CSV table of C-alpha atoms in Angstrom, one decimal:
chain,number,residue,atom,x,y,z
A,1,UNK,CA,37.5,78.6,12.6
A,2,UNK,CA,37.7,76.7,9.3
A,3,UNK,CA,40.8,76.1,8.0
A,4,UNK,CA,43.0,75.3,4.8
A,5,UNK,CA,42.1,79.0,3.4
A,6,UNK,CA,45.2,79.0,1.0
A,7,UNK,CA,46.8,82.8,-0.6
A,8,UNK,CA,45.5,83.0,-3.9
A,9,UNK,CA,46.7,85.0,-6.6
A,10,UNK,CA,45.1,86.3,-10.1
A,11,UNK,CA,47.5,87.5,-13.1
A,12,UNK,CA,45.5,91.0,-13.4
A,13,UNK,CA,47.4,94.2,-14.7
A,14,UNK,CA,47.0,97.5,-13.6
A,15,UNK,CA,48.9,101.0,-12.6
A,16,UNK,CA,49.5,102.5,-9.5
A,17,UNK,CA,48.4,105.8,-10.7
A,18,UNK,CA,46.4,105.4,-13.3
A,19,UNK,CA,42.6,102.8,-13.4
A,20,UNK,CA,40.3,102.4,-15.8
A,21,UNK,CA,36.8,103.1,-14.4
A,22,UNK,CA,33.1,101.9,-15.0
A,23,UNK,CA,33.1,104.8,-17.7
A,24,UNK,CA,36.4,103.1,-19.4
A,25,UNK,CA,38.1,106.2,-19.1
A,26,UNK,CA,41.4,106.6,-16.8
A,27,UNK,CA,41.0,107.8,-13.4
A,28,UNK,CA,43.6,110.0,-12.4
A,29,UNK,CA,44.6,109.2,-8.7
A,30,UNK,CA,45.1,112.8,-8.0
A,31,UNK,CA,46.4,114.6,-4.6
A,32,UNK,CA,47.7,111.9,-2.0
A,33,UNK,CA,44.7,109.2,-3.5
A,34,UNK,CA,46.1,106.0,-4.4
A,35,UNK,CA,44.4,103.5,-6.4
A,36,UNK,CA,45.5,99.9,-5.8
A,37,UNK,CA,46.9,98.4,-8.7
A,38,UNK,CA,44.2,96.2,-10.3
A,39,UNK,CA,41.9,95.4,-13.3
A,40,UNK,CA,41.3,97.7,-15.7
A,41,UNK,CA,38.3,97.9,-17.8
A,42,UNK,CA,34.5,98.9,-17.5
A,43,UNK,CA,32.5,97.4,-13.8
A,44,UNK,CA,30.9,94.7,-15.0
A,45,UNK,CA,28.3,93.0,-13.1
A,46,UNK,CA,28.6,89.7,-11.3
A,47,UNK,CA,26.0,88.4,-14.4
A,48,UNK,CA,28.6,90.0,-16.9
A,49,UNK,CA,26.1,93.4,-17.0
A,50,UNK,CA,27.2,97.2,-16.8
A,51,UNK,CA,26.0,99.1,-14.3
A,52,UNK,CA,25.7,103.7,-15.1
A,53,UNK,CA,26.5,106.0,-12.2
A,54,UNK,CA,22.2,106.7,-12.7
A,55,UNK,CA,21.8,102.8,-11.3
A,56,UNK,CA,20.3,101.8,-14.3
A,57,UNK,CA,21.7,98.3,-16.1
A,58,UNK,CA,23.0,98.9,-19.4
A,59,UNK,CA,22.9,94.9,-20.4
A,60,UNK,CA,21.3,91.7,-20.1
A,61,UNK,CA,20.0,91.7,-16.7
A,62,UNK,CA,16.6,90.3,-16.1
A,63,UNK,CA,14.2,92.0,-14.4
A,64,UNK,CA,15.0,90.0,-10.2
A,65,UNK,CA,12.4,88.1,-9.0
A,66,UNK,CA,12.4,87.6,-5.0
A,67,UNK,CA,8.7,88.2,-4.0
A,68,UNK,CA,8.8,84.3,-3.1
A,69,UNK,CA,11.7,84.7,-0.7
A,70,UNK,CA,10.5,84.4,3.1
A,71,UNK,CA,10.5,87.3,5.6
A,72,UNK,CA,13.4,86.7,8.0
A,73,UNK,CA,12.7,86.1,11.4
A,74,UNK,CA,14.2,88.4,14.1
A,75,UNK,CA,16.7,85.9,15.7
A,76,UNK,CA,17.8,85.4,11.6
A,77,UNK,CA,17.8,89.2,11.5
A,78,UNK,CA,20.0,89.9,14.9
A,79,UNK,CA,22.5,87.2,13.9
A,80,UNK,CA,23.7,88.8,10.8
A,81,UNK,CA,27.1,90.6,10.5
A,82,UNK,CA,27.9,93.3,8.0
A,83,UNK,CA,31.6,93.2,7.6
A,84,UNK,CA,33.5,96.2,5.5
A,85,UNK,CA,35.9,94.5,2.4
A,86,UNK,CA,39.0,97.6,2.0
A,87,UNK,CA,42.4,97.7,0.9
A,88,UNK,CA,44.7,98.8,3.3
A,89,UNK,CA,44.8,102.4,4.1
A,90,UNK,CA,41.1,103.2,3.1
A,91,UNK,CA,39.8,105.6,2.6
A,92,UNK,CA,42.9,107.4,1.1
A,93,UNK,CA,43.4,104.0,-0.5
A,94,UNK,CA,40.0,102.8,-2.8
A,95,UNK,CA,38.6,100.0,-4.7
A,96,UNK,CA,37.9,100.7,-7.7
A,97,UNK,CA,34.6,99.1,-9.5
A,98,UNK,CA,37.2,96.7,-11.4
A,99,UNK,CA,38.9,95.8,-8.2
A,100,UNK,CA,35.5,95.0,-6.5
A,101,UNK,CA,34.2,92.9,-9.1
A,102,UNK,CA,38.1,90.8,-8.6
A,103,UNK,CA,37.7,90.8,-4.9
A,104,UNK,CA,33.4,89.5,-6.0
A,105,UNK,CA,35.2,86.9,-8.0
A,106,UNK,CA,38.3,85.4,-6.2
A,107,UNK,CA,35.5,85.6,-3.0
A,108,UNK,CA,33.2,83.0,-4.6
A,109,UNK,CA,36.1,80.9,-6.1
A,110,UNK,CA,37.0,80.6,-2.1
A,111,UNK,CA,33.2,80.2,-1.5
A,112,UNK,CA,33.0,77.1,-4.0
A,113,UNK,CA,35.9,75.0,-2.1
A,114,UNK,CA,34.1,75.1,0.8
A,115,UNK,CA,32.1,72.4,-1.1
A,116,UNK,CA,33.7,69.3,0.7
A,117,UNK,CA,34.6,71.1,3.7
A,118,UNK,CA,31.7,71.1,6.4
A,119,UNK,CA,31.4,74.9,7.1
A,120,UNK,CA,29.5,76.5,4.9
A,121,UNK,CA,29.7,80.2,4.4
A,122,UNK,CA,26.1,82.2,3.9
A,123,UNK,CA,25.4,85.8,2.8
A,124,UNK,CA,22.7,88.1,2.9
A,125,UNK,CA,23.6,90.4,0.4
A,126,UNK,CA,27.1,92.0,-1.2
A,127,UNK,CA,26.8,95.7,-2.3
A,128,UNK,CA,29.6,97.6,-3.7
A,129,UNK,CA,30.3,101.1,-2.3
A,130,UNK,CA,32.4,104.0,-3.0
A,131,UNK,CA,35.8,102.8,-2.3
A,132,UNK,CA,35.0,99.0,-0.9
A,133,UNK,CA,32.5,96.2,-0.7
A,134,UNK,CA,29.5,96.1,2.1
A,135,UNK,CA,28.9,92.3,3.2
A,136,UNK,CA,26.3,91.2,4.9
A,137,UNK,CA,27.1,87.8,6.4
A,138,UNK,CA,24.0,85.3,7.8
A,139,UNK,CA,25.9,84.6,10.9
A,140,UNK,CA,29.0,85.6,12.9
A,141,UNK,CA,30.8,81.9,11.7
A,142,UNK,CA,30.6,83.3,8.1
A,143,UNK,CA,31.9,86.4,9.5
A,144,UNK,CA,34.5,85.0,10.6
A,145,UNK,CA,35.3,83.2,8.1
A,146,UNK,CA,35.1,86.2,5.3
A,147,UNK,CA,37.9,88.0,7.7
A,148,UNK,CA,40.3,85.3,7.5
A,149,UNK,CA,39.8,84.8,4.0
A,150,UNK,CA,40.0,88.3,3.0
A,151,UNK,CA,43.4,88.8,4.8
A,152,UNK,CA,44.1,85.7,2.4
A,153,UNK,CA,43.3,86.8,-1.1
A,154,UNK,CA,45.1,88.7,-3.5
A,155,UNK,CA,42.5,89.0,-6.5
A,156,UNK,CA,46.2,91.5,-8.5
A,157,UNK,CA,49.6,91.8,-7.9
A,158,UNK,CA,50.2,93.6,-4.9
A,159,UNK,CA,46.6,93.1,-3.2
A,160,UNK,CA,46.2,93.9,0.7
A,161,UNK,CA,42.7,93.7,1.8
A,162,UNK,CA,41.0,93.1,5.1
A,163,UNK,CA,37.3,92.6,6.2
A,164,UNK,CA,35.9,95.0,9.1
A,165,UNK,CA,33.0,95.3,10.9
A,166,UNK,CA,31.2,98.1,9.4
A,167,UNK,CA,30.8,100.0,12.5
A,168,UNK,CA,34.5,100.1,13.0
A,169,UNK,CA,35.0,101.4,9.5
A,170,UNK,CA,36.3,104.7,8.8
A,171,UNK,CA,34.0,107.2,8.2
A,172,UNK,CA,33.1,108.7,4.3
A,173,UNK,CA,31.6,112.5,4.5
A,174,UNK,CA,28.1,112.1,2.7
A,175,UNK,CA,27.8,115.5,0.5
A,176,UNK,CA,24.9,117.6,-0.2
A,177,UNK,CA,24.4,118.8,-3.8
A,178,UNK,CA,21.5,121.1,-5.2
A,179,UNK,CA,21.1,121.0,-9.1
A,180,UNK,CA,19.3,123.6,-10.5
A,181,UNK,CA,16.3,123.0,-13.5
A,182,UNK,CA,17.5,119.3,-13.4
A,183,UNK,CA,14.1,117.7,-12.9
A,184,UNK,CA,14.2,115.6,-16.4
A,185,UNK,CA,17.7,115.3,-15.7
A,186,UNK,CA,18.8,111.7,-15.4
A,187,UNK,CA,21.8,111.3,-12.5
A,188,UNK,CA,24.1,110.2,-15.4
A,189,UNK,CA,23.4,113.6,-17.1
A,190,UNK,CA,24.1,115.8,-14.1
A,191,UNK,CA,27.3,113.8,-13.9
A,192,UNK,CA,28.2,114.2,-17.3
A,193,UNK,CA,27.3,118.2,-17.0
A,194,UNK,CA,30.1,118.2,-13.8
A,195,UNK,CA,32.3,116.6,-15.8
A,196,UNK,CA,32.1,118.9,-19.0
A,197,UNK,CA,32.6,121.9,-17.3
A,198,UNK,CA,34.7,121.6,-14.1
A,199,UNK,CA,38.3,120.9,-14.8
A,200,UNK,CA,40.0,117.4,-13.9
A,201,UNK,CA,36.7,116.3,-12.7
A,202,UNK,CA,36.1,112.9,-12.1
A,203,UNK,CA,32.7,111.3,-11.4
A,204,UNK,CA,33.4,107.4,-11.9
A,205,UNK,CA,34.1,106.6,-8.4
A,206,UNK,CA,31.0,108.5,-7.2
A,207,UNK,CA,27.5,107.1,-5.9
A,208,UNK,CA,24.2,108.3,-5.4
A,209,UNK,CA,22.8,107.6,-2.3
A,210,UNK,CA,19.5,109.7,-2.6
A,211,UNK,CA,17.9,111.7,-5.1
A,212,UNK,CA,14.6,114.2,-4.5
A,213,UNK,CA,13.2,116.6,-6.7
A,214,UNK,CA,11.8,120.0,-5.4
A,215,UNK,CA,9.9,121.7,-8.0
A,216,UNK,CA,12.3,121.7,-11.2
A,217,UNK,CA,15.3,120.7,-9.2
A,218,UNK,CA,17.1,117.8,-7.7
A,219,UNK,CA,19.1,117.5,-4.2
A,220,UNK,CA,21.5,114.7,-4.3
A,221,UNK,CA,22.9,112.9,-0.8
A,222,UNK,CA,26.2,111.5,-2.5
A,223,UNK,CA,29.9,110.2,-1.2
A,224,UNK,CA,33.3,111.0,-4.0
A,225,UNK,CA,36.2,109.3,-3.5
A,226,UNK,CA,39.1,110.9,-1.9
A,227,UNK,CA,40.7,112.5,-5.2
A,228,UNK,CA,37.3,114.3,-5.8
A,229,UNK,CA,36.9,115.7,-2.0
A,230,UNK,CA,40.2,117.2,-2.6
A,231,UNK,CA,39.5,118.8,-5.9
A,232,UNK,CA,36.3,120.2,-4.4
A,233,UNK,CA,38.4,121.2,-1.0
A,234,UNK,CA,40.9,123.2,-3.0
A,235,UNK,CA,37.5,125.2,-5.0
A,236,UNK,CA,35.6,125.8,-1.5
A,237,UNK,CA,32.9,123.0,-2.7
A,238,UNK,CA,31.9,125.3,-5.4
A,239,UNK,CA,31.1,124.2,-8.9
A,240,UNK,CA,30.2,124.9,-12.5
A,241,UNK,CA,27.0,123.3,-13.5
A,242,UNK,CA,25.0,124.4,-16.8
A,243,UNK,CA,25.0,128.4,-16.6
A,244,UNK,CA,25.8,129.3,-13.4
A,245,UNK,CA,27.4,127.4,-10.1
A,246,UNK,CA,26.4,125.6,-7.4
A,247,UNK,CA,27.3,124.5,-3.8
A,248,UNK,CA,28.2,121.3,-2.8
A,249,UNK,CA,27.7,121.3,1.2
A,250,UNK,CA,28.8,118.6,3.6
A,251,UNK,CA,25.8,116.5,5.0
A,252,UNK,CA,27.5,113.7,8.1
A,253,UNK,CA,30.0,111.8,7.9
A,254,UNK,CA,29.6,108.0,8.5
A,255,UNK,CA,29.5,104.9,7.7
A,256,UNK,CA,28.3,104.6,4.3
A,257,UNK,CA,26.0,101.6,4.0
A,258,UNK,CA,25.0,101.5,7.8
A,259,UNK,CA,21.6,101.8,6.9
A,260,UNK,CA,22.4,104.5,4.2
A,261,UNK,CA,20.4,107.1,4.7
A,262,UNK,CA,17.6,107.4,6.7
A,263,UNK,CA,15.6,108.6,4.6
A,264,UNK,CA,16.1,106.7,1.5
A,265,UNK,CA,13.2,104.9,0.5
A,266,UNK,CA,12.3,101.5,1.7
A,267,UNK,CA,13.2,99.5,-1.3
A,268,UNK,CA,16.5,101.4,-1.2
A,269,UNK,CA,17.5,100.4,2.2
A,270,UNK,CA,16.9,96.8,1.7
A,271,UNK,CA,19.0,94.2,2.1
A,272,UNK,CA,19.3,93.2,-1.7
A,273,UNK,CA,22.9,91.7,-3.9
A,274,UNK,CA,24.2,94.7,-5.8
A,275,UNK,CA,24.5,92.1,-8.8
A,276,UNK,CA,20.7,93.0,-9.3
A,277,UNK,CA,19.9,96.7,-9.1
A,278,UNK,CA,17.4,98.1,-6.8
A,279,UNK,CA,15.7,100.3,-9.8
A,280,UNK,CA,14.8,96.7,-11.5
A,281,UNK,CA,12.3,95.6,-8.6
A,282,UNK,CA,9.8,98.9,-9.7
A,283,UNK,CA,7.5,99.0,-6.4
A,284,UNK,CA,8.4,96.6,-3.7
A,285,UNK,CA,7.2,93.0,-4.3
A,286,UNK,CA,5.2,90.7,-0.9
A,287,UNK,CA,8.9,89.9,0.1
A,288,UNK,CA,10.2,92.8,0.3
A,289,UNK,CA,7.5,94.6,1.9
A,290,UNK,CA,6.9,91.8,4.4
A,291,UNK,CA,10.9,91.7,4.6
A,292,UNK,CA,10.3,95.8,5.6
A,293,UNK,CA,7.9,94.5,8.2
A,294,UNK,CA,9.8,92.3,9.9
A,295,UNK,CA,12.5,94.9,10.6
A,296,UNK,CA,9.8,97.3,12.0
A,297,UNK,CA,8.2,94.1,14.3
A,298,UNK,CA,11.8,93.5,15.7
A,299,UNK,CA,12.4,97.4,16.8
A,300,UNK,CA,9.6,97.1,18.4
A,301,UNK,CA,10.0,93.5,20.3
A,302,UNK,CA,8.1,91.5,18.1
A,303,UNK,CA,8.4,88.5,15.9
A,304,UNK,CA,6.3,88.1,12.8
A,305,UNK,CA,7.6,84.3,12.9
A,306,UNK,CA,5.1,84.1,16.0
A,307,UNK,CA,2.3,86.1,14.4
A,308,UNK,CA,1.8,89.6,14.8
A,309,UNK,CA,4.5,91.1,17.3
């Protein structure tokens, strides 16, 4: 186990019942829902870009280029760990985007002083989620390593964070939601058409996981944060939206982020840094599709490392 991990603390404000959100309006923390004190201020990208609810970038961000990158093999594949970064008492207790982006930040600082030590720590990919950070670590030594570390950090005043495997998580509800004549709708305007018309509504903490479109209306697969699946408990899950109501119904609940959703689309379920959205890639590049491969080879006992599986 590598050693010398030293505490490590960040001068960043906040208030224990009120957060700024990626919208840069407050969050209420509403019901029993605590927000850890942190950051306040829009979520900002680790390239210093915005990111909308929709999944569009709002500045600055290149369009990614990773068609290069190699397929992994399937001992490279079997050897990664996908660890689960929460403040204590998740879910009831959430990151915010702000507080991701700190935990992101104070993460890499700890990352860069490995410089002269002789572990080094390697990722695959770090996505946030509703509530918390997915990791996905190269090898069980990084693992390892995030744990301690995390256990370590304290990105604001007050911090208490740990790293689990994302199996032993606990479990989000994934929610169903049917939107009617919202086919040229963009995900930010549905949100903003919840927000306008159902009292003490808010969408900041919320993620899209899936979007279709049936005729001249969309289905979403979405998780809230805990304040919102109160508000929606305590109206029976049903909502205003444009000139009528709908009915939010509950999908599974699971881990959100192992594998998403089943049937997201390829380029959604792979393994990519949230720093770069998914929407920015268009169609899957060689890598990607070759990366989609692989996976598919392993299931089935083969290794594209060796040829065809």
């Amino acid at each position: 186990m590598p050693g010398g991990v030293q505490a490590e603390k960040a001068n960043i404000g906040g208030s224990a019942t009120k957060q700024e959100g990626a919208k840069g309006g407050n969050v209420q923390a509403g019901g029993s829902t605590k927000k850890q004190d942190g950051p306040q201020g829009s979520a900002v990208q680790g390239d210093g870009s915005s990111k909308n609810p929709d999944g569009a970038q709002t500045t600055g961000v290149t369009k990614a280029h990773r068609d290069n990158l190699p397929a992994p093999t399937c001992a490279q594949i079997a050897s990664r760990v996908r660890l689960g970064v929460i403040p204590r008492g998740y879910p009831e207790t959430e990151l915010s985007p702000d507080q991701q982006e700190a935990v992101k930040k104070v993460l890499l600082r700890k990352v860069l002083s490995q410089r002269r030590e002789p572990f080094k720590p390697k990722f695959v990919f770090c996505k946030a989620k509703t509530g918390h950070i997915l990791l996905s670590c190269q090898d069980k030594a990084t693992a390892d390593w995030v744990r301690t570390t995390v256990q370590q950090i304290t990105p604001w005043r007050g911090a208490e964070l740990e790293a689990l495997d994302e199996a032993n998580m606990p479990r989000q509800e994934v929610l169903l939601g049917f939107f009617y004549r919202s086919k040229n709708d963009d995900n930010e305007t549905i949100l903003g058409f919840l927000e306008s018309q159902n009292d003490d509504m808010d969408t900041t903490m919320w993620k899209i996981l899936q979007r279709t479109v049936r005729n001249d209306h969309v289905e979403w697969a979405f998780t809230v944060d805990m304040a919102s699946m109160k508000l929606l408990e305590a109206r029976s899950f049903v909502v205003n939206f444009k000139f009528g109501q709908t009915l939010i119904r509950k999908g599974r609940s699971e881990n959100v982020g192992a594998q998403e959703v089943a049937g997201l689309n390829p380029i959604d379920r792979m393994e990519v840094d949230s720093d770069v959205d998914d929407h920015e890639f268009g169609e899957p590049g060689p890598s990607m599709i070759a990366t989609s491969q692989t996976i598919g080879s392993c299931a089935k006992g083969g290794d594209p490392s060796q040829g065809k599986g």
